[in-house]
Short mmCIF file of N, CA, C and O and ligand atoms in Angstrom, two decimals:
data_model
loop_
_atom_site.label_atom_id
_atom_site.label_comp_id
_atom_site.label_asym_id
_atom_site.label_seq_id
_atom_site.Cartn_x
_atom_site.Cartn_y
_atom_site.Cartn_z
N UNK A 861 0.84 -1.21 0.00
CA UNK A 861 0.00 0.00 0.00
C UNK A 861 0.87 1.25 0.00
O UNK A 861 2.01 1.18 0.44
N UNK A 862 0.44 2.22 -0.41
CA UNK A 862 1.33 3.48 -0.81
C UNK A 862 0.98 4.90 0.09
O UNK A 862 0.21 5.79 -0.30
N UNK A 863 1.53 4.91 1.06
CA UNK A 863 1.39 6.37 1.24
C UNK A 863 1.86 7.95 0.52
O UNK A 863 2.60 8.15 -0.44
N UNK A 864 1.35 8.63 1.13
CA UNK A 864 1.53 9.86 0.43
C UNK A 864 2.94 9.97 0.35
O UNK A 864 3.33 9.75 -0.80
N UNK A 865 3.95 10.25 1.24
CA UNK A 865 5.17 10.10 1.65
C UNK A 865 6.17 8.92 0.90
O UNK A 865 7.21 9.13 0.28
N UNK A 866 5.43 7.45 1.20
CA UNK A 866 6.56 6.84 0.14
C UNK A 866 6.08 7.21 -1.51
O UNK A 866 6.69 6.71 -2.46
N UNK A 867 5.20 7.91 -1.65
CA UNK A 867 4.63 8.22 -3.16
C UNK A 867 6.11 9.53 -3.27
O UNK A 867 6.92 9.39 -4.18
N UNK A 868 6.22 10.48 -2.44
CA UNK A 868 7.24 11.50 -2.82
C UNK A 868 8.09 10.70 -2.90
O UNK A 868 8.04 10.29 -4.06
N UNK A 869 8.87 10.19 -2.38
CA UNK A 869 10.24 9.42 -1.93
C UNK A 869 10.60 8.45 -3.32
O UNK A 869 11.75 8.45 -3.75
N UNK A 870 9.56 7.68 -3.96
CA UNK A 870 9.65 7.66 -5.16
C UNK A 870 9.76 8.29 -6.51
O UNK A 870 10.24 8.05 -7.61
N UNK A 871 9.02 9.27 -5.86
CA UNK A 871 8.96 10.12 -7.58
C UNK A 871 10.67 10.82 -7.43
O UNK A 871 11.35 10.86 -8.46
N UNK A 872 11.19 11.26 -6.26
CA UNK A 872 12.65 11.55 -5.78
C UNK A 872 13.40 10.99 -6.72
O UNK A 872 14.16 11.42 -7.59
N UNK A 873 12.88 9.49 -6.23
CA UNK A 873 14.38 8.41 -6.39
C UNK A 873 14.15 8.59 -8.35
O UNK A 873 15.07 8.79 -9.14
N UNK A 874 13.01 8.49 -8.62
CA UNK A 874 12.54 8.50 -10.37
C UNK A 874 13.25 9.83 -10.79
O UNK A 874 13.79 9.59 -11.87
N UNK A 875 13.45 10.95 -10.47
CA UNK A 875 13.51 12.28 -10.38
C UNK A 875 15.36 12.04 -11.01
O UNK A 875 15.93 12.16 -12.09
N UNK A 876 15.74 11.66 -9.61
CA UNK A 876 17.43 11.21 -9.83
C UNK A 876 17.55 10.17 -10.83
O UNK A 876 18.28 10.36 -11.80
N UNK A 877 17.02 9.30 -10.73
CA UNK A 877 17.45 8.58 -11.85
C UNK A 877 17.94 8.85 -13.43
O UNK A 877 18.95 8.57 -14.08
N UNK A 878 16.44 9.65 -13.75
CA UNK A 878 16.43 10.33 -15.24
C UNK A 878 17.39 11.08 -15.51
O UNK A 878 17.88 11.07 -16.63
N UNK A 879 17.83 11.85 -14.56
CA UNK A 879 18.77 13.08 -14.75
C UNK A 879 20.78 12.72 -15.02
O UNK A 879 21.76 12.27 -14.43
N UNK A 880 20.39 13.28 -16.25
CA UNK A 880 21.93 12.60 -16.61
C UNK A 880 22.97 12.91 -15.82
O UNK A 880 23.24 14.10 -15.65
N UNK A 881 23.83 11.75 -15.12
CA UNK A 881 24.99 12.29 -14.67
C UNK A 881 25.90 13.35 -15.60
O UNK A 881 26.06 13.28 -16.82
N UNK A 882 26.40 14.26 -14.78
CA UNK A 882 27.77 14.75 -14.88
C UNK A 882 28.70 14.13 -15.65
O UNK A 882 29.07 13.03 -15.25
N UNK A 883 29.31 14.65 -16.90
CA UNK A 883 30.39 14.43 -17.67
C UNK A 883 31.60 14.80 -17.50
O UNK A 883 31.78 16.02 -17.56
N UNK A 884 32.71 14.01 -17.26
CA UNK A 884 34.01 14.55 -17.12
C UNK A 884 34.77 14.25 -18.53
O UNK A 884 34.75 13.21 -19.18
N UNK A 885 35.29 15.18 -18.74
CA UNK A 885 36.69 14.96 -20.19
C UNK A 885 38.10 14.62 -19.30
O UNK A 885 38.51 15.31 -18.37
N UNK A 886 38.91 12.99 -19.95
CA UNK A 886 40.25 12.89 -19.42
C UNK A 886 40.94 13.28 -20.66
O UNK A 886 40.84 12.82 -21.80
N UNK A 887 41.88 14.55 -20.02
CA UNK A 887 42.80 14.65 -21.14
C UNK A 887 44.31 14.41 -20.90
O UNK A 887 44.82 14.06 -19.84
N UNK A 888 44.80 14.61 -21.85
CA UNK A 888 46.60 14.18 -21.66
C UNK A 888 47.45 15.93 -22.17
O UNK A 888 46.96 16.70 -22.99
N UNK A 889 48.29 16.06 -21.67
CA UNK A 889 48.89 17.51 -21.84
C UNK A 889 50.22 16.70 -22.31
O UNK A 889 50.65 15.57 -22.10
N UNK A 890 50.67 17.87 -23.08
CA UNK A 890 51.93 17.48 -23.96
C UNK A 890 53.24 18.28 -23.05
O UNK A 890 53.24 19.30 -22.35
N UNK A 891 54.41 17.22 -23.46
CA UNK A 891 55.58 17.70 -22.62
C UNK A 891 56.79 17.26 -23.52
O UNK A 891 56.49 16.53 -24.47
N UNK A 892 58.26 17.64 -23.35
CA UNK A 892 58.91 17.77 -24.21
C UNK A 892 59.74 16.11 -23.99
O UNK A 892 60.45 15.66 -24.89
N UNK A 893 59.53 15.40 -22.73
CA UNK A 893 60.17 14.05 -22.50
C UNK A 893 59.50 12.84 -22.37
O UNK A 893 60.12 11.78 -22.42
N UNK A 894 58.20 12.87 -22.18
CA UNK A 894 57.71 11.33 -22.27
C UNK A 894 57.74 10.64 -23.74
O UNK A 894 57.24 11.25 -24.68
N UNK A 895 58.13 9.82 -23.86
CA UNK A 895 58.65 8.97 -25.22
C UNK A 895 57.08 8.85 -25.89
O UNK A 895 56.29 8.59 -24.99
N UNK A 896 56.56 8.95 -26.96
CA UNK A 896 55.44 8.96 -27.89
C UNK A 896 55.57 7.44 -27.51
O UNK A 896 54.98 7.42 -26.44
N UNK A 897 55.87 6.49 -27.69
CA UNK A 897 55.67 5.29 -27.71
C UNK A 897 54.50 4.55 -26.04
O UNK A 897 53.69 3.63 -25.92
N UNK A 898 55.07 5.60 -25.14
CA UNK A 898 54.93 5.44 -23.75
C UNK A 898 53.19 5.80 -23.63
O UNK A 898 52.20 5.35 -23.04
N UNK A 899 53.56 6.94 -24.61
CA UNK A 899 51.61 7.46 -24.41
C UNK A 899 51.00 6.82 -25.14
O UNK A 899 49.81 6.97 -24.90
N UNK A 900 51.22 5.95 -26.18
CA UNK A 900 50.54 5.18 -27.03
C UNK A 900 50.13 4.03 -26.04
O UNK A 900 48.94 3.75 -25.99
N UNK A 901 51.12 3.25 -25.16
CA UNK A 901 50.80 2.31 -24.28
C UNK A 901 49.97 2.60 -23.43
O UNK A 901 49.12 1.75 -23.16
N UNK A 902 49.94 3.81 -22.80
CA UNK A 902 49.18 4.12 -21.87
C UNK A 902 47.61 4.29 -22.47
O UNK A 902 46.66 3.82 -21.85
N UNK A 903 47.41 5.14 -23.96
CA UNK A 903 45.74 5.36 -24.63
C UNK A 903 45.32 3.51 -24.89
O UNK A 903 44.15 3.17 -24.69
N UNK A 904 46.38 2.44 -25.31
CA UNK A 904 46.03 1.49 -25.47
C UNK A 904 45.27 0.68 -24.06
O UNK A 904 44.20 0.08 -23.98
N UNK A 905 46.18 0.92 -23.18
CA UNK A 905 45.97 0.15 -21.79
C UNK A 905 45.05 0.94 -20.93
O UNK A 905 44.28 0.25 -20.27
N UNK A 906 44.95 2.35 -20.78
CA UNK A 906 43.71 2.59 -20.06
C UNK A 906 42.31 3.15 -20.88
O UNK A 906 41.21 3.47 -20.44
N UNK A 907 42.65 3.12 -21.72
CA UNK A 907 41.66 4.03 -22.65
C UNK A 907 40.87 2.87 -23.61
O UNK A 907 39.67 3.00 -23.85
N UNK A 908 41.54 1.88 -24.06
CA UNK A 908 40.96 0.73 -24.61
C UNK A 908 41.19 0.79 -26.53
O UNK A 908 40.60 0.08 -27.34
N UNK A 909 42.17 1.81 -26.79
CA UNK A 909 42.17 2.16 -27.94
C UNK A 909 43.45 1.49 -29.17
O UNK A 909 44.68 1.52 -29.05
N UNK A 910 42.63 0.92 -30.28
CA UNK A 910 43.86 0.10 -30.72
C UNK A 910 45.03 1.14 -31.64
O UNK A 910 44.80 2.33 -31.86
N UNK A 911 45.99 0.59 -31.98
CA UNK A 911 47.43 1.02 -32.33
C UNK A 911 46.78 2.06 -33.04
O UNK A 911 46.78 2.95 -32.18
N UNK A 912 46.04 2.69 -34.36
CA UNK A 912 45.90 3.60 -35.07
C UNK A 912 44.94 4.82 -34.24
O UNK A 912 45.15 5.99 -34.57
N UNK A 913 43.83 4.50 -33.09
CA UNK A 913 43.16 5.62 -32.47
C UNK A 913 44.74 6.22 -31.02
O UNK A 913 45.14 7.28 -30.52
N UNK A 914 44.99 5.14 -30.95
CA UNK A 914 46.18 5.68 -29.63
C UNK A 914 47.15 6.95 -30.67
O UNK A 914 47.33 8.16 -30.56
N UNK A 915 47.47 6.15 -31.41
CA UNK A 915 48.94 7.40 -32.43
C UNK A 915 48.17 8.26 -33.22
O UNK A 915 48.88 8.93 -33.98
N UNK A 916 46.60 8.54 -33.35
CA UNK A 916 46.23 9.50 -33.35
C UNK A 916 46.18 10.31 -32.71
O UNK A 916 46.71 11.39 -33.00
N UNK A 917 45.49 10.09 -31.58
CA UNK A 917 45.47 10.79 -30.00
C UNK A 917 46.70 11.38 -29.74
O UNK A 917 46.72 12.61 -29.69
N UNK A 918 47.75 10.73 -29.55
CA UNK A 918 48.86 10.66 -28.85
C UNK A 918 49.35 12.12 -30.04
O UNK A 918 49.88 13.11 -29.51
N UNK A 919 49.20 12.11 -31.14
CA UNK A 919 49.68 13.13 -32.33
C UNK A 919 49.18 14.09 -31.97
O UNK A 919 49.77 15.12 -31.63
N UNK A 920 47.60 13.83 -31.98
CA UNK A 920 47.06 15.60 -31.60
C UNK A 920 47.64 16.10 -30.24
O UNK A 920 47.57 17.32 -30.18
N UNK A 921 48.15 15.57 -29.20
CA UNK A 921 48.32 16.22 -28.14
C UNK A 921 50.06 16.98 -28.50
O UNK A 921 50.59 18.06 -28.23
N UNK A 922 50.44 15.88 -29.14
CA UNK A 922 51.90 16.20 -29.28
C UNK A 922 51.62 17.77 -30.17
O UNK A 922 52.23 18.75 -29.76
N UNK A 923 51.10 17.84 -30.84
CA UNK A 923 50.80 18.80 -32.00
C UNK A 923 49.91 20.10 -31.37
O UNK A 923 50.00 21.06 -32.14
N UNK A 924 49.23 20.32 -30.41
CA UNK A 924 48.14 20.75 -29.90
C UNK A 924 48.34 20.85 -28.66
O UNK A 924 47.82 21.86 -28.20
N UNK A 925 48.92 20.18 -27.88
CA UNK A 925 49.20 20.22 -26.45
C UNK A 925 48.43 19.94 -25.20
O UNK A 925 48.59 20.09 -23.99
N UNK A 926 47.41 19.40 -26.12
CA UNK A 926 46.59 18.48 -24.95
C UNK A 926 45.57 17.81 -26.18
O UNK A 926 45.76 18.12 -27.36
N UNK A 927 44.72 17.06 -25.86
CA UNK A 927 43.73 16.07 -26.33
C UNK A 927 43.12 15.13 -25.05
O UNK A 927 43.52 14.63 -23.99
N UNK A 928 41.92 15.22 -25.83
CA UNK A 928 40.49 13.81 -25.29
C UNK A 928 41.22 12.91 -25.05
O UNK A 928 42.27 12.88 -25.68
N UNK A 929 40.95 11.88 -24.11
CA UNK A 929 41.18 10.15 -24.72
C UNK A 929 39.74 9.61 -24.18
O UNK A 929 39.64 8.39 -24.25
N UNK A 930 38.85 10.16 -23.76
CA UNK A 930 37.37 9.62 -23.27
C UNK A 930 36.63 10.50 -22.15
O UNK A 930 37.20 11.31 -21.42
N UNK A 931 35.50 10.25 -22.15
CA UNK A 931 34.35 11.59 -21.14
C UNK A 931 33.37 10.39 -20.96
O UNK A 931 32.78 9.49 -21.56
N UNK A 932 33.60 11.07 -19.48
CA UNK A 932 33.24 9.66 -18.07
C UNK A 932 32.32 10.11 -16.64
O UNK A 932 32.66 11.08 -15.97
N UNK A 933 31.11 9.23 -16.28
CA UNK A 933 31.35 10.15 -15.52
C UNK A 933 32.30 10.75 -14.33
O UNK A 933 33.44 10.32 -14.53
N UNK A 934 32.25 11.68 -13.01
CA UNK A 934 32.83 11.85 -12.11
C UNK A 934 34.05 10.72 -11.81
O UNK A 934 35.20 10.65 -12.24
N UNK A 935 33.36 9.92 -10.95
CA UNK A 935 34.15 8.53 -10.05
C UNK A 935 35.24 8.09 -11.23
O UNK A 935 36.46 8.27 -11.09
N UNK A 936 34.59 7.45 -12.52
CA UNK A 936 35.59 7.05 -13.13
C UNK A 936 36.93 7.61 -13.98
O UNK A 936 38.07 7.21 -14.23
N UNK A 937 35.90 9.02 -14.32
CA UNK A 937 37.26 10.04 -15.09
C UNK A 937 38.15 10.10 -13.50
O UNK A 937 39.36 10.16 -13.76
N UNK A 938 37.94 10.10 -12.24
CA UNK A 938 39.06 10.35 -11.92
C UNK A 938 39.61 9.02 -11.31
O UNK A 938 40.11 9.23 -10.21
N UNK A 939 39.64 7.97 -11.62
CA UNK A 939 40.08 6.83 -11.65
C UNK A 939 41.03 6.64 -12.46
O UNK A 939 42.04 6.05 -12.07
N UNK A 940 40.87 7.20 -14.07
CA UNK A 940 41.48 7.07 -15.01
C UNK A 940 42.41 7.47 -14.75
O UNK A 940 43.35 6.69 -14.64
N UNK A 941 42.64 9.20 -14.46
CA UNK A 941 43.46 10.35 -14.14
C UNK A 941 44.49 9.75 -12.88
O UNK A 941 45.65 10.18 -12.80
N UNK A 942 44.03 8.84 -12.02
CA UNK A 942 44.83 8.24 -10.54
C UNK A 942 45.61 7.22 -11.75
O UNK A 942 46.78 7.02 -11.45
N UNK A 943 45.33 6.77 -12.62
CA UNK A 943 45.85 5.10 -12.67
C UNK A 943 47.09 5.90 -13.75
O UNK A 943 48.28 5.56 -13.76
N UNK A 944 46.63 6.75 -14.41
CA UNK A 944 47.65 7.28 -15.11
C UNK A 944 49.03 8.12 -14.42
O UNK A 944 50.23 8.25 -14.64
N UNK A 945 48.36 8.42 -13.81
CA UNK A 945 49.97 9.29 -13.12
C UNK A 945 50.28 8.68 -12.46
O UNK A 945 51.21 9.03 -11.73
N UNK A 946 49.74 7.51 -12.33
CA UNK A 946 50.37 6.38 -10.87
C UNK A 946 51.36 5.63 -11.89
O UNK A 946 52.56 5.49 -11.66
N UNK A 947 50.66 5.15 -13.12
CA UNK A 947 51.88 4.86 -14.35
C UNK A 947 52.98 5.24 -14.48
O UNK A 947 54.01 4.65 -14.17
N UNK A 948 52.80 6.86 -15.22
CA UNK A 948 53.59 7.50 -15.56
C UNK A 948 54.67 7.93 -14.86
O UNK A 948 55.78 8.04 -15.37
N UNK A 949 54.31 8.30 -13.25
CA UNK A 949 55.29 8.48 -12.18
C UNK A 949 56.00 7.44 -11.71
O UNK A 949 56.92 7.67 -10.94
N UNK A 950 55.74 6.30 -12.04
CA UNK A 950 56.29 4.75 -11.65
C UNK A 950 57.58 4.77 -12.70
O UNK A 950 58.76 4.57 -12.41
N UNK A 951 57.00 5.07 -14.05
CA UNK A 951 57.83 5.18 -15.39
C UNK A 951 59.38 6.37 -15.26
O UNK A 951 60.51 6.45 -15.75
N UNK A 952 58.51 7.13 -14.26
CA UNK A 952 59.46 8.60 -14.36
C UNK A 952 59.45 9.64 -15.86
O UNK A 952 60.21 10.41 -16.44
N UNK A 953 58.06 9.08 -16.03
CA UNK A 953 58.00 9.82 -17.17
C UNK A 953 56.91 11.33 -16.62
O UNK A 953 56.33 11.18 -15.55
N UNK A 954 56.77 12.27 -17.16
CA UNK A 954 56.45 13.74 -16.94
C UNK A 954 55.03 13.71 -17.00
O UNK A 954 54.21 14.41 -16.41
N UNK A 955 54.85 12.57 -18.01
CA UNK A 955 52.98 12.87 -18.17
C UNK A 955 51.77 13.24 -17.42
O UNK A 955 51.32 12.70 -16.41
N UNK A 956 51.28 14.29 -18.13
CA UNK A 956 50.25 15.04 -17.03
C UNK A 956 48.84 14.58 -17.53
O UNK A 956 48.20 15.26 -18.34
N UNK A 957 48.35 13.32 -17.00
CA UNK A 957 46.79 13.74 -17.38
C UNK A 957 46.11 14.51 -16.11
O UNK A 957 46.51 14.66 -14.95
N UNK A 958 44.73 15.00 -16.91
CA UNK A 958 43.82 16.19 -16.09
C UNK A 958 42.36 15.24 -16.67
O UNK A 958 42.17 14.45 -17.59
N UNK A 959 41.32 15.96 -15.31
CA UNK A 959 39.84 16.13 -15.89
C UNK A 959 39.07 17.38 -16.14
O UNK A 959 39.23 18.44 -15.52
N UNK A 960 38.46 17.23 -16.83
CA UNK A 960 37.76 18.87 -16.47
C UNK A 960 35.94 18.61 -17.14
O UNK A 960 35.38 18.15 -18.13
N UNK A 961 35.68 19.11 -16.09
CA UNK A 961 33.63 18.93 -16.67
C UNK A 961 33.59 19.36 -18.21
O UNK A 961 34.45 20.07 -18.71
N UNK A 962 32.42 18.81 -18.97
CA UNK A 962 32.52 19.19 -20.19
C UNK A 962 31.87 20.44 -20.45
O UNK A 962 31.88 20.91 -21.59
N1 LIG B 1769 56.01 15.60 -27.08
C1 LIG B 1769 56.46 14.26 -26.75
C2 LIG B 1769 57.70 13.93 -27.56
O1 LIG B 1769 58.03 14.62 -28.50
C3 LIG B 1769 55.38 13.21 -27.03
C4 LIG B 1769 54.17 13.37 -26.19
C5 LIG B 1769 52.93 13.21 -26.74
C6 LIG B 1769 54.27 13.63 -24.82
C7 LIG B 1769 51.77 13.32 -25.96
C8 LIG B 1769 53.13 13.74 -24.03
O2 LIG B 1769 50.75 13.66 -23.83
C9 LIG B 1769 51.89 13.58 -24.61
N2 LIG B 1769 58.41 12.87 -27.17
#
C-alpha cells in the first residue's frame, strides 16, 4: 500500500534517476620528455584504444598540447586520471593527465 510520503520518496528516487549524470573529459597535456611510444601504451591500456586511435590521440596532443582520450562520468574520469599518473610516475616519465567537466 502506498502512502503519500513513500509516493514522494519515489517520484525523488525516479527524479534522480532520469537526470543525466555529470560528464568529465580525461585529457593528456603534452611535454617535451615522455617517449610517444609510452603514451601510445598508456591510450592502449587505459583508454581501450587500438594502435591507429592511440597514435592519433597521442599526435594531436603532441601537436596541440593536450587532447580527449574519453568523457566519463565523475568517479571514473578520476580513476582514469589516478591510474595514469600512478603509471607515468612509476615510469618517471612527466605525463600530465587532467579532468575537467565538459
Ligand atoms: N612531445 C612528446 C615527444 O616529442 C610526445 C608526447 C605526446 C608527450 C603526448 C606527451 O601527452 C603527450 N616525445
Amino acid at each position: 500500500m502506498a502512502t503519500r510520503i513513500q509516493d514522494e520518496g519515489s517520484l525523488a528516487a525516479q527524479r534522480e534517476k532520469v537526470k543525466p549524470p555529470r560528464m568529465f573529459k580525461v585529457l593528456l597535456l603534452n611535454d617535451d620528455y615522455t617517449p610517444m611510444e609510452f603514451v601510445i601504451v598508456v591510450l592502449r591500456r587505459f583508454f581501450s584504444m587500438d594502435a591507429e586511435q592511440a597514435t592519433r590521440i597521442m599526435l594531436k596532443v603532441h601537436n596541440e598540447g593536450r587532447g580527449v582520450c574519453g568523457m566519463y562520468p565523475r568517479d571514473v574520469a578520476a580513476t582514469k586520471v589516478e591510474q595514469v599518473s600512478a603509471f607515468a610516475r612509476q615510469s618517471q616519465h612527466p605525463l600530465a593527465c587532467v579532468m575537467e567537466e565538459n
